[in-house]
Short mmCIF file of C-alpha atoms and ligand atoms in Angstrom, two decimals:
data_model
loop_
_atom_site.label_atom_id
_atom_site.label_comp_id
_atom_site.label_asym_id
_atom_site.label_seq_id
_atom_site.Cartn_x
_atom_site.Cartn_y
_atom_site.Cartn_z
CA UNK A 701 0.00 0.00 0.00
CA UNK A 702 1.19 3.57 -0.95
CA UNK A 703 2.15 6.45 2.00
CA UNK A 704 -0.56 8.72 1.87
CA UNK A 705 0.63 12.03 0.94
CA UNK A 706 2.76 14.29 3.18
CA UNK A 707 0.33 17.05 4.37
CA UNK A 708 -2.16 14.02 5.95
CA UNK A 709 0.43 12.62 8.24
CA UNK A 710 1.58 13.25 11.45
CA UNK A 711 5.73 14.57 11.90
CA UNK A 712 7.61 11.55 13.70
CA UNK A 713 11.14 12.05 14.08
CA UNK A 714 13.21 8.22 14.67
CA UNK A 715 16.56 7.77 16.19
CA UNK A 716 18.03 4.38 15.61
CA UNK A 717 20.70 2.69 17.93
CA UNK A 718 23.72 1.90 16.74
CA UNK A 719 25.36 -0.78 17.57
CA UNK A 720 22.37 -2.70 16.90
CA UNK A 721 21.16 -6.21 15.54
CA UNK A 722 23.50 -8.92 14.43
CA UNK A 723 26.80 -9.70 16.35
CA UNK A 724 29.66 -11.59 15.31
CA UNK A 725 28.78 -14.56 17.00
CA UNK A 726 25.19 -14.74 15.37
CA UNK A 727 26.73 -14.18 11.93
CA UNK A 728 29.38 -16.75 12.95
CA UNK A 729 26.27 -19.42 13.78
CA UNK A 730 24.29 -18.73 11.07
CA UNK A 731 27.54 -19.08 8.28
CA UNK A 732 27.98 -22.39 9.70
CA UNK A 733 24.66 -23.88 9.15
CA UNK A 734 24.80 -22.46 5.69
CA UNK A 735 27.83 -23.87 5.11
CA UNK A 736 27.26 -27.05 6.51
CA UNK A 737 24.12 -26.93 3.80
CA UNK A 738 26.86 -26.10 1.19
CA UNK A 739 28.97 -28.66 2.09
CA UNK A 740 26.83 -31.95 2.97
CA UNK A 741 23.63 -30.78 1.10
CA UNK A 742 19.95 -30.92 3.04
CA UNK A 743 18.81 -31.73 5.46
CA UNK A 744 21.52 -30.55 8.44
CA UNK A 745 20.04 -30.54 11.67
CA UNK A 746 20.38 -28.49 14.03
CA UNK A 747 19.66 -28.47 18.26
CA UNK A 748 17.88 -25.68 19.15
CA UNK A 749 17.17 -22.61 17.47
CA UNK A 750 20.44 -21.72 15.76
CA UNK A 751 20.01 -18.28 17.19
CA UNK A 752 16.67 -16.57 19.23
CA UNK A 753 14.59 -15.19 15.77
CA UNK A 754 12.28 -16.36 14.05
CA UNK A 755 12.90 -14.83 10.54
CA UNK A 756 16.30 -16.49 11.08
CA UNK A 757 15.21 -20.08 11.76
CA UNK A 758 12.69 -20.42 8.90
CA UNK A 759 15.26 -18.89 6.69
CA UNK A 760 17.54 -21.17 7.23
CA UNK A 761 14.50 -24.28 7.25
CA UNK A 762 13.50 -22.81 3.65
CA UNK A 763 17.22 -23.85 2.30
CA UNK A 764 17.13 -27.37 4.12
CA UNK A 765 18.19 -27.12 8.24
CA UNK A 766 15.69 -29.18 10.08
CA UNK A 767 15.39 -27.77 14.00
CA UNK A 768 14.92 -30.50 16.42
CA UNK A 769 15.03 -30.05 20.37
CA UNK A 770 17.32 -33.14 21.00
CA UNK A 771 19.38 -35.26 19.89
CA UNK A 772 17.24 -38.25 19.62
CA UNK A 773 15.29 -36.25 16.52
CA UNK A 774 18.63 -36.86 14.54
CA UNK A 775 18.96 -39.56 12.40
CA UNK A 776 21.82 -41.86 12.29
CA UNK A 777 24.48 -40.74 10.22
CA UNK A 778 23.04 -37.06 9.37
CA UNK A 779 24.83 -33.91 10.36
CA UNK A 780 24.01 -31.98 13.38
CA UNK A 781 24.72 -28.31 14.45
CA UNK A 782 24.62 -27.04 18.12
CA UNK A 783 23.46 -23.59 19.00
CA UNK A 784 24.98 -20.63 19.61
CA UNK A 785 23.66 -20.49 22.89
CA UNK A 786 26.67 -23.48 23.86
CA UNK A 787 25.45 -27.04 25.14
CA UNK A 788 25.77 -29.36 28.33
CA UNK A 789 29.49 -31.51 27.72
CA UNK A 790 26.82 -34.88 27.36
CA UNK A 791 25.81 -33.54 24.00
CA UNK A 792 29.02 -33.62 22.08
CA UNK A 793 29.57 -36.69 23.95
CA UNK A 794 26.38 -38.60 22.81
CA UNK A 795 26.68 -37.14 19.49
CA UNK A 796 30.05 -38.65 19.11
CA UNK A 797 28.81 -41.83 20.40
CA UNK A 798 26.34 -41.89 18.29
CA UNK A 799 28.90 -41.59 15.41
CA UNK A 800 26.45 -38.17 14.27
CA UNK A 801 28.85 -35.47 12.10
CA UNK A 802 28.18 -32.31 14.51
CA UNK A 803 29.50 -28.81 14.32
CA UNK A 804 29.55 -26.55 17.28
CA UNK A 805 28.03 -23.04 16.75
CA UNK A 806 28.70 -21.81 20.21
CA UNK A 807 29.77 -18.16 20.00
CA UNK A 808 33.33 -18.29 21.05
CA UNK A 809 32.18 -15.65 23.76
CA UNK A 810 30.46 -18.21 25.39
CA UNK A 811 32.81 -21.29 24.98
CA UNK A 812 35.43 -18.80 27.21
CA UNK A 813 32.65 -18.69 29.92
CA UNK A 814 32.52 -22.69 29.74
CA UNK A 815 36.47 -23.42 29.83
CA UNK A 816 36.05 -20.69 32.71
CA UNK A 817 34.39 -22.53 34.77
CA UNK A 818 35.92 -25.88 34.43
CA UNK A 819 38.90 -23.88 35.47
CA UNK A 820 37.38 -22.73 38.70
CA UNK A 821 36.49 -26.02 39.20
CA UNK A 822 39.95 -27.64 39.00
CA UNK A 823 41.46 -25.20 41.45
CA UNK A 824 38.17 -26.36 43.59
CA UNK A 825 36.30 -23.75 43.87
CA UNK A 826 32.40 -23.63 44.02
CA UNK A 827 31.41 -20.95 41.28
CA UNK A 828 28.41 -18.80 41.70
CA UNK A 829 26.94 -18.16 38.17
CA UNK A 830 24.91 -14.80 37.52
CA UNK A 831 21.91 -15.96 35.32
CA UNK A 832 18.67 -16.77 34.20
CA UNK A 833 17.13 -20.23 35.36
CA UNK A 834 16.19 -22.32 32.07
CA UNK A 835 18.18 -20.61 29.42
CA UNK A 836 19.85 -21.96 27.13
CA UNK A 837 23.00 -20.72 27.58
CA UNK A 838 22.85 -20.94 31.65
CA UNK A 839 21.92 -24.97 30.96
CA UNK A 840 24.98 -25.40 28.66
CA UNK A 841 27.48 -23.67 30.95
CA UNK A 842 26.01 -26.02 34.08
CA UNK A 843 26.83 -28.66 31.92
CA UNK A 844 30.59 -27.79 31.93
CA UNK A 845 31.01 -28.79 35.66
CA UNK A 846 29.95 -32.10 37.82
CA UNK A 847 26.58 -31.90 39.25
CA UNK A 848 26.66 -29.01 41.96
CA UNK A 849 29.97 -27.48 41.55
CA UNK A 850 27.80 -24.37 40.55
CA UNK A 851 24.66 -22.52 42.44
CA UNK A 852 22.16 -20.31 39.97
CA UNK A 853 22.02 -16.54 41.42
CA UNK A 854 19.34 -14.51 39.32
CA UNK A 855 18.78 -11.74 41.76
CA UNK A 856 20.73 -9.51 44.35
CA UNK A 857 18.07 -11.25 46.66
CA UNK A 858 19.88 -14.30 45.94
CA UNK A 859 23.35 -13.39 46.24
CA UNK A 860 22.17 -11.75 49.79
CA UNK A 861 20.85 -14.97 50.76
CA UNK A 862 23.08 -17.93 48.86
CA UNK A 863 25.09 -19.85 51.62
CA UNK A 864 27.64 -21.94 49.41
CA UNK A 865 29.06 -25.12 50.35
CA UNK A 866 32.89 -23.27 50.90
CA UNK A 867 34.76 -20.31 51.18
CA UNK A 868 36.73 -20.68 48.10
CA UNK A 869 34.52 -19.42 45.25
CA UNK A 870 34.39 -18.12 42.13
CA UNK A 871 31.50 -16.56 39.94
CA UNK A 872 30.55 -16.02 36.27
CA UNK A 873 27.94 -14.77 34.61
CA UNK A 874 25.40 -15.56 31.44
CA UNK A 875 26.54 -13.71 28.24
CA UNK A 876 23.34 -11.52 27.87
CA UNK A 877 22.59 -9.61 31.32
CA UNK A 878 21.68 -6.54 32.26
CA UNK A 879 24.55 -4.85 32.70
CA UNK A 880 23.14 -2.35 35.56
CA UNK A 881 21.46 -5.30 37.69
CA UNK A 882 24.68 -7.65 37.63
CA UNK A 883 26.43 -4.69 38.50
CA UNK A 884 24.92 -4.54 41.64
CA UNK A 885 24.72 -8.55 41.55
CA UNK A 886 28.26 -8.99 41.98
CA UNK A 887 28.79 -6.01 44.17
CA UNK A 888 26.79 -8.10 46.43
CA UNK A 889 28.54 -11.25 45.92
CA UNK A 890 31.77 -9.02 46.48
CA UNK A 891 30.87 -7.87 49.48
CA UNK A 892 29.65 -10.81 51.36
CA UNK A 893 32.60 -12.89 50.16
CA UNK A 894 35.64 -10.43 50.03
CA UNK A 895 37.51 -13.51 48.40
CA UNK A 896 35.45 -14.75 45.27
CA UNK A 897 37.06 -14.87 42.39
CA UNK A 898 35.66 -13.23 39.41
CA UNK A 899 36.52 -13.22 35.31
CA UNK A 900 39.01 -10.33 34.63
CA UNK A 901 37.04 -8.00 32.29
CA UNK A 902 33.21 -9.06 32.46
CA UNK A 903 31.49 -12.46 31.33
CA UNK A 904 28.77 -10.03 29.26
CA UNK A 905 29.82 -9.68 26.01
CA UNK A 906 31.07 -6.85 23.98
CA UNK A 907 27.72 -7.47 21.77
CA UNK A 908 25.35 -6.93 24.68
CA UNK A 909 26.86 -4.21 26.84
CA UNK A 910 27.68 -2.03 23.15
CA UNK A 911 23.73 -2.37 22.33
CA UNK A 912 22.60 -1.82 25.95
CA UNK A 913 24.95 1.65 25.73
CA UNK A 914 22.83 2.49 22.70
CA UNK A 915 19.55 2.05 23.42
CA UNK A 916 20.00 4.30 26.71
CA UNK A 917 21.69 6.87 24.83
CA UNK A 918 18.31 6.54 22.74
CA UNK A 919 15.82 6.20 25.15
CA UNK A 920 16.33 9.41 27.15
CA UNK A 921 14.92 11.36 24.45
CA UNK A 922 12.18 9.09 23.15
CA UNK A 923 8.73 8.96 24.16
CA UNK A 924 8.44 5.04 23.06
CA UNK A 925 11.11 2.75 22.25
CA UNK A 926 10.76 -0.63 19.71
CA UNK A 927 12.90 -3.15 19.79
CA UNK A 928 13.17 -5.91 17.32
CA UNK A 929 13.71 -9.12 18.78
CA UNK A 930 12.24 -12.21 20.19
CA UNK A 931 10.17 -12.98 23.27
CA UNK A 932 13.31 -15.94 24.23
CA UNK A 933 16.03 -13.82 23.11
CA UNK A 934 17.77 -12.93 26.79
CA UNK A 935 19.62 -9.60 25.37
CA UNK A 936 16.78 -8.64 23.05
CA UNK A 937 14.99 -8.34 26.60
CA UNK A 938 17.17 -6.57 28.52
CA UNK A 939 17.56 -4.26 25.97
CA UNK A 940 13.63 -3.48 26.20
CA UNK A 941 14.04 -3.25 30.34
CA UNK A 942 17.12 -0.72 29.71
CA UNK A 943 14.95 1.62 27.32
CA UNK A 944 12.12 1.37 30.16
CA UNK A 945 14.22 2.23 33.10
CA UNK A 946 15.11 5.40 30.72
CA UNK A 947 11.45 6.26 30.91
CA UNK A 948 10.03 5.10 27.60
CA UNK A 949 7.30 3.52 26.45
CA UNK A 950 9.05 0.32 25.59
CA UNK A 951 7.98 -2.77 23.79
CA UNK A 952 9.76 -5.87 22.21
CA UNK A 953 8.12 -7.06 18.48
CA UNK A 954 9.14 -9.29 16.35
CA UNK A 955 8.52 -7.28 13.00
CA UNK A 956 6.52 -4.94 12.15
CA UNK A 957 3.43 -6.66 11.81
CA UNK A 958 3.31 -6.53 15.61
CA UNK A 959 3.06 -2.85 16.07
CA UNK A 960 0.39 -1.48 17.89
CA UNK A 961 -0.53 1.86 16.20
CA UNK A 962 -1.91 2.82 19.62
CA UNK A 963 1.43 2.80 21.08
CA UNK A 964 2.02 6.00 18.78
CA UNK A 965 -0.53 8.31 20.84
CA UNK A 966 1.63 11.45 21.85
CA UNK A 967 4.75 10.28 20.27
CA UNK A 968 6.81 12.91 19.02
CA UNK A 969 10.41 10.49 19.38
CA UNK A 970 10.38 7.24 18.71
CA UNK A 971 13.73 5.07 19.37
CA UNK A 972 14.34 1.72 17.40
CA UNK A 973 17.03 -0.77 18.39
CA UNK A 974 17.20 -4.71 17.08
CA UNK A 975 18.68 -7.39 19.64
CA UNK A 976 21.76 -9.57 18.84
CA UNK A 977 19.80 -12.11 16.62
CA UNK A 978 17.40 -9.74 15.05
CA UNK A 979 18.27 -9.05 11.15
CA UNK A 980 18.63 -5.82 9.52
CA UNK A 981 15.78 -6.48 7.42
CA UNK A 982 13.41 -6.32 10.22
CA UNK A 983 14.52 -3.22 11.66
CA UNK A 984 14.17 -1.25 7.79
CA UNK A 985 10.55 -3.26 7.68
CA UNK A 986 9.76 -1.51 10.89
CA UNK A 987 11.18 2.18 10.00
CA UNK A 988 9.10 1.11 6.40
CA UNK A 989 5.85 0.77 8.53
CA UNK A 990 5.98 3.73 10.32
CA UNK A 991 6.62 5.62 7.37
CA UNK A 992 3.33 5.02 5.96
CA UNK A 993 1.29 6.81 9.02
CA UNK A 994 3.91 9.46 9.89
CA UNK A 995 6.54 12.22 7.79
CA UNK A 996 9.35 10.20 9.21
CA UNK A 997 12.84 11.84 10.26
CA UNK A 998 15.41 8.92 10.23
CA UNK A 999 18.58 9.95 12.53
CA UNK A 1000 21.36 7.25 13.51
CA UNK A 1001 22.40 7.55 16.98
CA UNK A 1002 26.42 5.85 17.10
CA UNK A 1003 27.59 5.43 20.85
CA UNK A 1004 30.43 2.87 19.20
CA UNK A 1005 31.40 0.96 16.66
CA UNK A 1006 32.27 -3.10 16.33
CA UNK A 1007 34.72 -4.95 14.36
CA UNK A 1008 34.98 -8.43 15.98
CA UNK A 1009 34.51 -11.53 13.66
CA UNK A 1010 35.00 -14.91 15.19
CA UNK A 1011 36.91 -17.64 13.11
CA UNK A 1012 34.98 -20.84 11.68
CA UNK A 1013 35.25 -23.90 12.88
CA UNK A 1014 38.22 -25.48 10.72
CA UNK A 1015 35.93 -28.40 9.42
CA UNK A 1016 33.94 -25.57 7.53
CA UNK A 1017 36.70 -23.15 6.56
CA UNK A 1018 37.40 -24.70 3.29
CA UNK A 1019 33.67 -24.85 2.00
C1 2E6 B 693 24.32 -17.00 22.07
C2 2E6 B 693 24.71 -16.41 23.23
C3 2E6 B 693 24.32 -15.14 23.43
O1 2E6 B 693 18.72 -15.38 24.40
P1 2E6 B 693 20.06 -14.85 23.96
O2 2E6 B 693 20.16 -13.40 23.97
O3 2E6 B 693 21.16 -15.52 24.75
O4 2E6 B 693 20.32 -15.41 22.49
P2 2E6 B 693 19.99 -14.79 21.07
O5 2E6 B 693 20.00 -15.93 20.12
O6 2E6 B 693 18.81 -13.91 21.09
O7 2E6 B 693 21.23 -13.85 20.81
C4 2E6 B 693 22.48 -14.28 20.40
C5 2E6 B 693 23.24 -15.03 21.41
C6 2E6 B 693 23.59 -16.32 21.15
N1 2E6 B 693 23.59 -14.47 22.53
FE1 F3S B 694 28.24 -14.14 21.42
FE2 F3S B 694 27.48 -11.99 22.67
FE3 F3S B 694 26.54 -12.47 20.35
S1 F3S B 694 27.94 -13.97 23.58
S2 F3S B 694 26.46 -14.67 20.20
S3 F3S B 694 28.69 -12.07 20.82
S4 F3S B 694 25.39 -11.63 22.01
#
């Protein structure tokens, strides 16, 4: 359908985050299932959703990956592709056993967390992970270390209250937190047990603290804030909680069929910001939306800019 013309519609001026969308370890997972198609031909499983977005996953369904929850979907023989999201140390291991071809698409971010924390646990120490319970990521990285070597802290409530088996700890954290609330997580942690250990620089990646900068530069001067992502993608949600802390109006869609035009009421600023797994394409579809209601002002708001790329595995650099 056609904008209508100029004089019917409402000014809205846009600021766009940047860094937004895609980060190296998303465009890292997805090469690799392409790839893989490349190389062995359809179908290539894979465990998991390759990455948290939709548009992503049936993409990569419409040129031949077949997403399965476990293991026991994957036929003998085929090729199978873990998520980027890491796995439990069982899953390579039954996948080898089971003589299945698998790749690992585990950003290399979060593989660093994993040898991490079988580190802590050699030198003995109980580790204290920062995380959400169920995801993904937190599930893989608990599958690193025997069975209660690590305790699950999602909340400064829970770091005031954990009572760990020792004295000599450690703690990590998930790749995708808030960046304010493990702040003040770990403070905690700090200050109850003067002695933990703790990662260097942070266990939050480059990816999700850059985007989390941008959408509160954003935010402050935005009446409502959309951010493209999905409902199970952990930094696509924080980034939504960040905008709202700033004050906006802030809601997470998946594209823009999922705006609500009554959302728009009174806006004069609207932010847009795309989390880790959320294509480019989606965010243009969104400004492309908007534009056909409101005489749209498109700035890009830069608070820094990224130029990490992550190897392939070696299996796959050739193809
Ligand atoms: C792997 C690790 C971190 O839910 P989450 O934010 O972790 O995942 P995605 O798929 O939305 O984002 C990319 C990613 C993959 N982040
Ligand atoms: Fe890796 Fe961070 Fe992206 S952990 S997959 S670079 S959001």
């Amino acid at each position: 359908m056609n904008a209508s013309p100029t004089a019917d519609r409402p000014q809205l001026s846009i600021l766009v985050a940047a860094p937004r969308g895609f980060c190296a370890g998303v465009e890292r997972a997805i090469q690799i299932v392409e790839l893989a198609l490349q190389k062995h031909g359809a179908p290539v499983y894979v465990r998991h959703e390759i990455v948290h977005n939709r548009f992503v996953v049936d993409s990569l369904k419409a040129k031949g990956a077949v997403f399965v929850k476990e293991l026991d979907e994957v036929p003998d023989g085929a090729q199978v592709i873990f998520s980027a999201h890491g796995v439990p140390k069982a899953i390579p291991a039954t996948a080898q056993s089971r003589g299945l071809d698998w790749l690992d698409a585990t950003c290399p971010l979060v593989s660093k967390v994993h040898r991490q924390a079988e580190r802590l646990v050699q030198q003995g120490k109980h580790i204290l992970f920062v995380g959400h319970a169920g995801h993904p990521e937190v599930i893989g990285t608990f599958g690193q270390v025997p069975e209660g070597a690590m305790t699950l802290i999602e909340t400064v409530e829970d770091a005031e209250s954990v009572s760990p088996p020792t004295a000599d700890l450690g703690f990590l954290t998930q790749t995708t937190l808030s960046v304010d609330d493990t702040a003040d997580i770990v403070a905690t942690l700090q200050r109850r047990f003067p002695s933990i250990n703790g990662p260097k620089g942070e266990d939050i990646c480059y990816a999700t603290s850059n985007r989390q900068t941008a959408v509160k530069a954003i935010a402050r001067s935005c009446e409502l804030v959309l951010v493209i992502g999905a409902e199970n993608s952990s930094n696509s949600q924080r980034l939504r909680e960040v905008a709202a802390r700033e004050g906006a109006q802030a809601h997470l869609i998946q594209r823009a069929e999922f705006i609500d035009w009554s959302w728009f009421e009174g806006v004069r600023m609207l932010g847009i910001t795309a989390g880790a797994s959320a294509p480019e394409v989606l965010v243009q579809e969104v400004i492309d939306a908007v534009r056909t209601r409101f005489e749209v002002s498109v700035q890009e708001v830069t608070t820094a800019t990224e130029e990490v790329v992550f190897k392939l595995p070696r299996a796959l650099i050739d193809a």
